[in-house]
Short mmCIF file of N, CA, C and O in Angstrom, two decimals:
data_model
loop_
_atom_site.label_atom_id
_atom_site.label_comp_id
_atom_site.label_asym_id
_atom_site.label_seq_id
_atom_site.Cartn_x
_atom_site.Cartn_y
_atom_site.Cartn_z
N GLN A 1 -74.42 -6.41 51.42
CA GLN A 1 -73.46 -6.83 51.17
C GLN A 1 -73.10 -6.55 50.15
O GLN A 1 -73.60 -7.45 48.89
N VAL A 2 -72.21 -5.78 50.36
CA VAL A 2 -71.04 -5.73 48.41
C VAL A 2 -70.53 -7.05 47.91
O VAL A 2 -70.20 -7.51 48.71
N GLN A 3 -71.18 -6.88 47.14
CA GLN A 3 -70.23 -8.21 46.18
C GLN A 3 -68.95 -7.22 45.38
O GLN A 3 -69.62 -6.36 44.41
N LEU A 4 -67.81 -8.00 44.82
CA LEU A 4 -66.97 -7.10 44.16
C LEU A 4 -66.10 -8.19 42.40
O LEU A 4 -66.09 -9.23 42.98
N VAL A 5 -67.04 -7.52 41.39
CA VAL A 5 -65.88 -8.28 40.47
C VAL A 5 -65.76 -7.67 40.15
O VAL A 5 -65.75 -6.64 39.06
N GLU A 6 -64.36 -8.00 39.26
CA GLU A 6 -62.89 -7.14 38.77
C GLU A 6 -62.96 -7.96 36.97
O GLU A 6 -62.94 -9.08 37.48
N SER A 7 -62.05 -6.70 36.32
CA SER A 7 -62.31 -7.33 34.42
C SER A 7 -61.43 -6.50 34.31
O SER A 7 -60.68 -5.63 34.78
N GLY A 8 -61.09 -6.61 33.29
CA GLY A 8 -59.64 -6.44 32.33
C GLY A 8 -58.59 -6.89 31.81
O GLY A 8 -57.10 -5.88 31.90
N GLY A 9 -57.92 -8.07 33.23
CA GLY A 9 -56.72 -8.19 32.98
C GLY A 9 -56.59 -9.05 31.89
O GLY A 9 -57.97 -9.65 30.55
N GLY A 10 -55.57 -9.31 31.35
CA GLY A 10 -54.53 -10.31 30.37
C GLY A 10 -53.17 -9.69 30.82
O GLY A 10 -52.28 -9.67 31.34
N LEU A 11 -52.56 -10.43 28.51
CA LEU A 11 -51.55 -10.60 28.96
C LEU A 11 -51.32 -9.00 28.09
O LEU A 11 -51.41 -8.86 26.70
N VAL A 12 -49.55 -8.64 28.40
CA VAL A 12 -48.89 -7.58 28.17
C VAL A 12 -47.95 -7.36 28.60
O VAL A 12 -46.46 -7.71 28.63
N GLN A 13 -47.06 -6.83 26.41
CA GLN A 13 -46.16 -6.48 27.18
C GLN A 13 -45.53 -5.30 27.91
O GLN A 13 -45.30 -4.94 28.24
N PRO A 14 -44.30 -5.86 28.64
CA PRO A 14 -43.61 -4.60 29.17
C PRO A 14 -43.08 -3.21 28.07
O PRO A 14 -43.52 -2.99 27.13
N GLY A 15 -44.12 -2.48 29.45
CA GLY A 15 -44.05 -1.25 28.55
C GLY A 15 -45.82 -0.57 27.95
O GLY A 15 -45.89 0.50 28.60
N GLY A 16 -46.90 -1.72 28.09
CA GLY A 16 -47.36 -1.66 27.60
C GLY A 16 -49.23 -0.91 28.82
O GLY A 16 -48.70 -1.18 29.67
N SER A 17 -50.42 -0.84 28.31
CA SER A 17 -51.85 -0.60 29.25
C SER A 17 -52.02 -1.43 29.47
O SER A 17 -52.39 -2.08 28.43
N LEU A 18 -52.88 -1.34 30.64
CA LEU A 18 -54.35 -2.70 31.27
C LEU A 18 -55.46 -1.20 31.37
O LEU A 18 -55.00 -0.24 32.61
N ARG A 19 -56.56 -1.80 31.69
CA ARG A 19 -57.49 -0.94 32.28
C ARG A 19 -57.69 -1.87 33.81
O ARG A 19 -59.02 -2.67 32.12
N LEU A 20 -58.13 -2.12 34.60
CA LEU A 20 -59.06 -3.50 34.83
C LEU A 20 -59.67 -1.72 36.02
O LEU A 20 -60.01 -1.11 35.94
N SER A 21 -60.96 -3.20 35.93
CA SER A 21 -62.99 -2.31 36.30
C SER A 21 -63.15 -3.39 37.15
O SER A 21 -62.66 -4.12 37.41
N CYS A 22 -63.17 -1.96 38.10
CA CYS A 22 -64.41 -3.51 39.85
C CYS A 22 -65.91 -3.30 39.62
O CYS A 22 -66.21 -1.97 39.95
N ALA A 23 -67.41 -4.12 39.20
CA ALA A 23 -68.36 -3.56 38.84
C ALA A 23 -68.17 -4.69 40.85
O ALA A 23 -68.93 -4.72 41.28
N ALA A 24 -68.84 -3.05 41.06
CA ALA A 24 -69.42 -3.53 42.41
C ALA A 24 -71.50 -3.81 42.48
O ALA A 24 -71.96 -2.65 41.56
N SER A 25 -71.69 -4.99 43.12
CA SER A 25 -73.37 -5.09 43.01
C SER A 25 -74.39 -4.44 43.46
O SER A 25 -75.28 -3.68 43.86
N GLY A 26 -73.14 -3.85 45.19
CA GLY A 26 -73.73 -2.25 46.20
C GLY A 26 -73.32 -1.20 46.20
O GLY A 26 -72.53 -1.63 45.09
N THR A 27 -74.10 -0.29 46.87
CA THR A 27 -73.87 0.94 46.03
C THR A 27 -72.43 0.91 47.20
O THR A 27 -71.82 0.83 48.44
N ILE A 28 -71.52 1.95 46.73
CA ILE A 28 -70.17 2.60 47.20
C ILE A 28 -69.75 3.36 47.80
O ILE A 28 -69.29 3.80 47.93
N PHE A 29 -71.12 4.25 47.07
CA PHE A 29 -71.17 6.03 47.97
C PHE A 29 -71.37 6.10 49.29
O PHE A 29 -70.23 6.91 49.77
N ASN A 30 -71.02 5.04 50.42
CA ASN A 30 -71.74 4.59 51.16
C ASN A 30 -69.54 4.38 52.38
O ASN A 30 -69.45 4.15 53.35
N ILE A 31 -69.03 3.83 51.56
CA ILE A 31 -68.06 3.28 51.17
C ILE A 31 -66.94 3.88 51.45
O ILE A 31 -66.06 4.97 50.71
N ASN A 32 -65.74 4.78 52.32
CA ASN A 32 -65.16 5.44 52.01
C ASN A 32 -64.33 5.54 51.74
O ASN A 32 -63.53 6.57 50.83
N VAL A 33 -63.43 4.61 51.62
CA VAL A 33 -62.79 4.51 50.69
C VAL A 33 -62.10 3.04 49.45
O VAL A 33 -62.33 1.83 50.83
N MET A 34 -61.90 3.43 48.73
CA MET A 34 -61.79 2.37 47.76
C MET A 34 -60.37 1.69 47.62
O MET A 34 -59.98 2.73 47.58
N GLY A 35 -59.97 0.63 47.51
CA GLY A 35 -59.16 1.08 46.92
C GLY A 35 -58.33 -0.57 45.72
O GLY A 35 -59.39 -1.27 45.59
N TRP A 36 -57.14 -0.91 45.17
CA TRP A 36 -57.18 -1.81 44.97
C TRP A 36 -55.68 -2.70 45.61
O TRP A 36 -54.91 -2.33 45.52
N TYR A 37 -55.89 -3.45 45.00
CA TYR A 37 -54.45 -4.64 45.63
C TYR A 37 -54.35 -5.23 44.90
O TYR A 37 -54.57 -5.75 43.90
N ARG A 38 -53.28 -6.54 44.97
CA ARG A 38 -52.73 -7.36 44.02
C ARG A 38 -52.17 -8.03 44.71
O ARG A 38 -51.60 -8.12 46.28
N GLN A 39 -51.58 -9.98 44.06
CA GLN A 39 -51.32 -10.74 44.64
C GLN A 39 -50.54 -11.40 44.01
O GLN A 39 -50.81 -11.95 42.86
N ALA A 40 -48.86 -10.97 43.71
CA ALA A 40 -47.97 -12.72 43.00
C ALA A 40 -47.96 -13.20 43.59
O ALA A 40 -48.14 -13.72 44.74
N PRO A 41 -47.64 -14.50 42.60
CA PRO A 41 -47.12 -15.97 43.10
C PRO A 41 -46.15 -15.29 44.72
O PRO A 41 -44.94 -15.24 44.95
N GLY A 42 -46.60 -17.10 45.15
CA GLY A 42 -46.14 -16.14 46.79
C GLY A 42 -45.62 -15.46 47.42
O GLY A 42 -45.24 -15.36 48.66
N LYS A 43 -46.19 -14.48 47.56
CA LYS A 43 -46.75 -13.32 47.88
C LYS A 43 -47.30 -12.47 48.17
O LYS A 43 -48.84 -13.28 47.53
N GLN A 44 -47.65 -11.83 49.82
CA GLN A 44 -48.52 -11.59 50.04
C GLN A 44 -49.75 -9.97 49.81
O GLN A 44 -49.33 -9.46 48.67
N ARG A 45 -51.17 -10.26 49.51
CA ARG A 45 -52.18 -9.62 49.08
C ARG A 45 -50.89 -7.73 49.39
O ARG A 45 -51.76 -8.04 50.38
N GLU A 46 -51.64 -7.13 48.64
CA GLU A 46 -50.30 -5.75 48.98
C GLU A 46 -51.58 -4.87 48.87
O GLU A 46 -51.70 -4.99 47.33
N LEU A 47 -51.81 -3.89 48.35
CA LEU A 47 -52.69 -2.62 48.30
C LEU A 47 -51.89 -1.43 47.55
O LEU A 47 -51.01 -0.81 48.26
N VAL A 48 -52.08 -1.52 46.08
CA VAL A 48 -51.33 -1.08 46.16
C VAL A 48 -51.93 1.00 44.85
O VAL A 48 -50.96 1.79 45.05
N ALA A 49 -53.61 0.90 45.38
CA ALA A 49 -54.10 2.11 45.04
C ALA A 49 -55.70 2.47 46.03
O ALA A 49 -56.09 1.32 46.16
N SER A 50 -55.52 3.93 46.12
CA SER A 50 -56.70 3.67 47.32
C SER A 50 -57.48 4.92 47.10
O SER A 50 -56.57 6.26 47.06
N ILE A 51 -58.70 5.07 46.90
CA ILE A 51 -59.61 6.41 46.40
C ILE A 51 -60.31 6.57 47.62
O ILE A 51 -61.43 5.51 47.91
N SER A 52 -61.03 8.25 48.03
CA SER A 52 -61.51 8.48 49.24
C SER A 52 -62.44 8.74 48.47
O SER A 52 -62.63 9.20 47.14
N ARG A 53 -63.93 9.24 48.87
CA ARG A 53 -65.30 9.33 48.09
C ARG A 53 -64.75 10.92 48.10
O ARG A 53 -65.97 11.32 47.12
N ILE A 54 -63.99 11.93 48.42
CA ILE A 54 -63.78 13.14 48.81
C ILE A 54 -62.63 13.11 47.41
O ILE A 54 -62.15 13.87 47.45
N GLY A 55 -61.40 12.37 46.97
CA GLY A 55 -60.84 12.34 45.83
C GLY A 55 -59.47 11.52 46.44
O GLY A 55 -58.41 12.54 45.84
N ILE A 56 -59.53 12.25 47.64
CA ILE A 56 -58.18 11.34 48.02
C ILE A 56 -57.88 10.37 48.05
O ILE A 56 -58.12 9.17 47.66
N ILE A 57 -56.26 10.62 47.09
CA ILE A 57 -55.54 9.57 46.42
C ILE A 57 -54.83 9.24 46.62
O ILE A 57 -53.47 10.25 47.38
N ASN A 58 -54.14 7.37 47.57
CA ASN A 58 -52.70 6.70 47.72
C ASN A 58 -51.46 6.13 46.52
O ASN A 58 -53.00 5.48 46.27
N TYR A 59 -50.74 6.38 46.59
CA TYR A 59 -50.07 5.22 45.60
C TYR A 59 -49.16 4.17 45.84
O TYR A 59 -48.30 5.23 46.74
N ASP A 60 -49.31 3.23 46.61
CA ASP A 60 -48.15 2.68 46.83
C ASP A 60 -46.39 2.99 45.90
O ASP A 60 -46.62 3.34 45.19
N ASN A 61 -45.50 3.28 45.92
CA ASN A 61 -44.24 4.09 46.13
C ASN A 61 -43.81 3.07 44.32
O ASN A 61 -43.19 3.56 43.54
N SER A 62 -44.27 1.33 44.44
CA SER A 62 -44.94 0.92 42.82
C SER A 62 -44.69 1.14 42.25
O SER A 62 -44.21 0.91 41.09
N VAL A 63 -45.69 1.42 42.21
CA VAL A 63 -47.24 2.39 41.19
C VAL A 63 -47.57 3.66 41.21
O VAL A 63 -47.47 3.68 39.95
N LYS A 64 -46.57 4.39 41.86
CA LYS A 64 -46.97 5.27 41.96
C LYS A 64 -45.91 6.55 39.95
O LYS A 64 -45.17 6.36 39.64
N GLY A 65 -46.99 6.82 39.44
CA GLY A 65 -46.97 8.05 38.19
C GLY A 65 -46.71 7.05 37.54
O GLY A 65 -46.49 7.44 36.41
N ARG A 66 -47.07 5.79 37.37
CA ARG A 66 -47.97 4.95 36.58
C ARG A 66 -49.23 4.42 36.00
O ARG A 66 -49.93 4.17 35.86
N PHE A 67 -49.64 3.93 37.63
CA PHE A 67 -51.08 3.82 37.52
C PHE A 67 -51.75 4.75 38.66
O PHE A 67 -51.58 5.78 39.11
N THR A 68 -53.40 4.83 37.44
CA THR A 68 -54.33 5.86 38.49
C THR A 68 -55.16 4.76 37.99
O THR A 68 -56.31 4.23 37.57
N ILE A 69 -56.22 6.00 39.76
CA ILE A 69 -57.32 5.61 40.10
C ILE A 69 -58.67 5.74 40.15
O ILE A 69 -57.80 8.04 40.55
N SER A 70 -59.54 5.97 39.53
CA SER A 70 -60.78 6.27 39.64
C SER A 70 -61.68 5.63 40.53
O SER A 70 -62.19 4.54 40.11
N ARG A 71 -62.85 6.74 41.01
CA ARG A 71 -64.06 5.95 41.43
C ARG A 71 -65.16 6.70 40.94
O ARG A 71 -65.47 7.97 40.41
N ALA A 72 -66.74 5.84 40.33
CA ALA A 72 -67.59 6.30 40.19
C ALA A 72 -68.69 6.40 40.80
O ALA A 72 -69.01 4.92 40.04
N ASP A 73 -68.85 6.71 41.76
CA ASP A 73 -70.18 6.65 43.02
C ASP A 73 -70.79 5.91 42.25
O ASP A 73 -72.02 5.09 42.38
N ALA A 74 -71.75 6.38 41.11
CA ALA A 74 -72.98 6.30 40.20
C ALA A 74 -73.47 5.55 39.63
O ALA A 74 -73.84 4.59 40.23
N LYS A 75 -72.00 4.72 39.20
CA LYS A 75 -72.77 2.79 38.63
C LYS A 75 -71.29 2.73 39.55
O LYS A 75 -71.39 1.33 38.90
N ASN A 76 -71.07 2.64 40.76
CA ASN A 76 -70.85 1.82 42.12
C ASN A 76 -69.56 0.32 40.95
O ASN A 76 -69.86 -0.24 41.04
N THR A 77 -67.92 1.85 40.22
CA THR A 77 -67.09 1.13 40.11
C THR A 77 -65.78 1.72 39.92
O THR A 77 -66.04 3.05 40.80
N VAL A 78 -65.24 1.09 40.34
CA VAL A 78 -63.96 1.85 40.74
C VAL A 78 -62.33 0.86 39.39
O VAL A 78 -62.65 -0.17 39.17
N ASP A 79 -61.72 1.58 38.58
CA ASP A 79 -61.29 1.68 38.14
C ASP A 79 -59.53 1.63 38.04
O ASP A 79 -59.29 2.47 39.14
N LEU A 80 -59.11 1.04 37.24
CA LEU A 80 -57.77 1.16 37.69
C LEU A 80 -56.75 1.44 35.94
O LEU A 80 -57.02 0.32 35.66
N GLN A 81 -56.16 2.41 35.83
CA GLN A 81 -55.34 2.15 34.36
C GLN A 81 -54.21 2.17 34.76
O GLN A 81 -53.15 2.65 35.81
N MET A 82 -53.63 1.42 34.36
CA MET A 82 -51.94 0.64 34.59
C MET A 82 -50.83 1.37 32.77
O MET A 82 -51.40 0.37 32.61
N ASN A 83 -50.55 1.89 32.84
CA ASN A 83 -49.07 2.26 32.67
C ASN A 83 -47.62 1.67 32.27
O ASN A 83 -47.54 1.98 33.21
N SER A 84 -47.34 2.30 31.62
CA SER A 84 -45.74 1.42 32.11
C SER A 84 -45.55 0.43 32.21
O SER A 84 -44.60 0.25 33.65
N LEU A 85 -46.06 -0.54 32.17
CA LEU A 85 -46.36 -1.99 33.12
C LEU A 85 -44.97 -2.83 32.95
O LEU A 85 -44.52 -2.46 32.28
N LYS A 86 -44.26 -3.49 34.39
CA LYS A 86 -42.99 -3.87 34.65
C LYS A 86 -43.85 -5.87 34.20
O LYS A 86 -45.12 -5.68 35.45
N PRO A 87 -43.47 -5.98 34.25
CA PRO A 87 -43.34 -7.13 34.67
C PRO A 87 -42.68 -8.43 36.34
O PRO A 87 -43.73 -9.24 36.80
N ASP A 88 -42.49 -6.91 37.46
CA ASP A 88 -42.60 -6.89 38.83
C ASP A 88 -45.19 -6.61 38.69
O ASP A 88 -45.02 -7.01 40.31
N ASP A 89 -45.49 -5.99 38.10
CA ASP A 89 -46.42 -6.00 38.38
C ASP A 89 -47.45 -6.93 38.40
O ASP A 89 -48.92 -6.70 37.99
N THR A 90 -46.17 -7.94 37.51
CA THR A 90 -47.83 -9.25 36.88
C THR A 90 -47.78 -10.44 38.63
O THR A 90 -47.09 -10.10 39.98
N ALA A 91 -49.42 -10.78 38.79
CA ALA A 91 -50.38 -10.67 39.86
C ALA A 91 -51.49 -10.54 39.17
O ALA A 91 -51.88 -9.82 38.40
N VAL A 92 -52.86 -11.61 40.31
CA VAL A 92 -54.33 -10.82 40.18
C VAL A 92 -54.47 -9.82 40.96
O VAL A 92 -54.07 -9.45 42.24
N TYR A 93 -55.08 -9.28 40.38
CA TYR A 93 -55.37 -8.20 41.18
C TYR A 93 -57.19 -8.00 41.44
O TYR A 93 -58.33 -7.93 40.63
N TYR A 94 -57.68 -7.03 43.25
CA TYR A 94 -58.34 -6.83 43.47
C TYR A 94 -58.42 -5.68 44.10
O TYR A 94 -58.05 -4.67 43.82
N CYS A 95 -60.06 -5.60 43.67
CA CYS A 95 -60.49 -4.46 44.14
C CYS A 95 -61.03 -4.31 45.91
O CYS A 95 -61.69 -5.86 46.45
N ASN A 96 -61.80 -3.52 46.26
CA ASN A 96 -61.81 -4.60 47.86
C ASN A 96 -62.27 -2.95 48.70
O ASN A 96 -61.31 -1.96 48.30
N SER A 97 -62.92 -2.37 49.53
CA SER A 97 -62.98 -1.59 50.06
C SER A 97 -61.64 -1.53 51.45
O SER A 97 -60.94 -2.61 51.67
N VAL A 98 -61.43 -0.84 51.93
CA VAL A 98 -59.74 -0.43 52.75
C VAL A 98 -59.58 -1.25 54.10
O VAL A 98 -59.30 -1.83 54.72
N SER A 99 -61.30 -0.29 54.21
CA SER A 99 -61.68 -0.77 56.06
C SER A 99 -63.28 -0.42 56.30
O SER A 99 -63.90 0.49 55.72
N PRO A 100 -64.31 -1.69 55.67
CA PRO A 100 -63.80 -2.74 56.91
C PRO A 100 -63.82 -3.35 55.09
O PRO A 100 -63.86 -2.96 54.50
N ILE A 101 -62.86 -4.66 55.42
CA ILE A 101 -63.14 -5.58 53.92
C ILE A 101 -64.20 -6.37 53.87
O ILE A 101 -64.26 -6.98 54.49
N TYR A 102 -64.55 -6.62 52.52
CA TYR A 102 -66.15 -7.40 52.58
C TYR A 102 -65.07 -8.09 51.27
O TYR A 102 -64.37 -8.47 51.65
N PRO A 103 -66.34 -9.67 51.49
CA PRO A 103 -66.17 -10.96 51.22
C PRO A 103 -64.82 -10.85 49.09
O PRO A 103 -65.50 -9.68 48.76
N TRP A 104 -64.37 -11.22 49.24
CA TRP A 104 -63.06 -10.84 48.19
C TRP A 104 -63.74 -11.72 46.39
O TRP A 104 -64.20 -12.78 47.06
N GLY A 105 -63.58 -11.09 45.80
CA GLY A 105 -63.98 -10.95 44.24
C GLY A 105 -62.82 -12.64 43.38
O GLY A 105 -61.91 -12.71 44.72
N GLN A 106 -62.95 -12.59 42.72
CA GLN A 106 -62.27 -14.14 42.27
C GLN A 106 -61.16 -12.67 41.43
O GLN A 106 -60.01 -13.79 41.76
N GLY A 107 -61.00 -11.32 41.59
CA GLY A 107 -59.82 -11.31 41.72
C GLY A 107 -60.02 -10.59 39.69
O GLY A 107 -60.39 -12.15 38.98
N THR A 108 -58.89 -10.90 39.42
CA THR A 108 -58.57 -10.90 37.29
C THR A 108 -56.71 -10.69 37.14
O THR A 108 -56.11 -9.59 37.58
N GLN A 109 -56.40 -11.40 36.62
CA GLN A 109 -54.62 -11.92 36.25
C GLN A 109 -54.60 -10.79 35.67
O GLN A 109 -55.36 -9.90 34.33
N VAL A 110 -52.73 -10.23 36.04
CA VAL A 110 -52.79 -9.34 34.53
C VAL A 110 -50.98 -10.19 34.92
O VAL A 110 -50.55 -10.63 36.32
N THR A 111 -50.87 -10.51 33.58
CA THR A 111 -49.32 -10.98 33.55
C THR A 111 -48.84 -10.11 32.10
O THR A 111 -49.23 -9.87 31.07
N VAL A 112 -47.27 -9.44 32.70
CA VAL A 112 -46.63 -8.75 32.18
C VAL A 112 -45.66 -9.88 30.83
O VAL A 112 -44.48 -9.75 32.33
N SER A 113 -45.18 -9.75 30.25
CA SER A 113 -44.44 -10.62 30.28
C SER A 113 -43.88 -10.04 28.27
O SER A 113 -44.86 -10.75 27.67
N SER A 114 -43.03 -10.35 28.52
CA SER A 114 -42.32 -10.52 26.84
C SER A 114 -42.29 -11.97 26.24
O SER A 114 -42.15 -12.21 24.67
#
């Protein structure tokens, strides 16, 4: 069973950057697609970026051009570089497989505010 731990969140001003990291306790080599999700207060959890084992990447339109997802299977990590952050990016961010979904980690809070 894969366990996921997210880190790197914090408080940042609009226009700032953060780099989130996800560490998996088990190997992610066999997980086809890994993704970063976020859940804002009062909203459903949404997938914002995904990356397959062969490097196929997809972004939600709301983050395209600002966020960059990467994975390092040898290290069992998935990162999310977030630039040009906006207040609407405020949410708890989680990583997980796209399918199947493993037990969710605790997430990492990202707050974009001046």
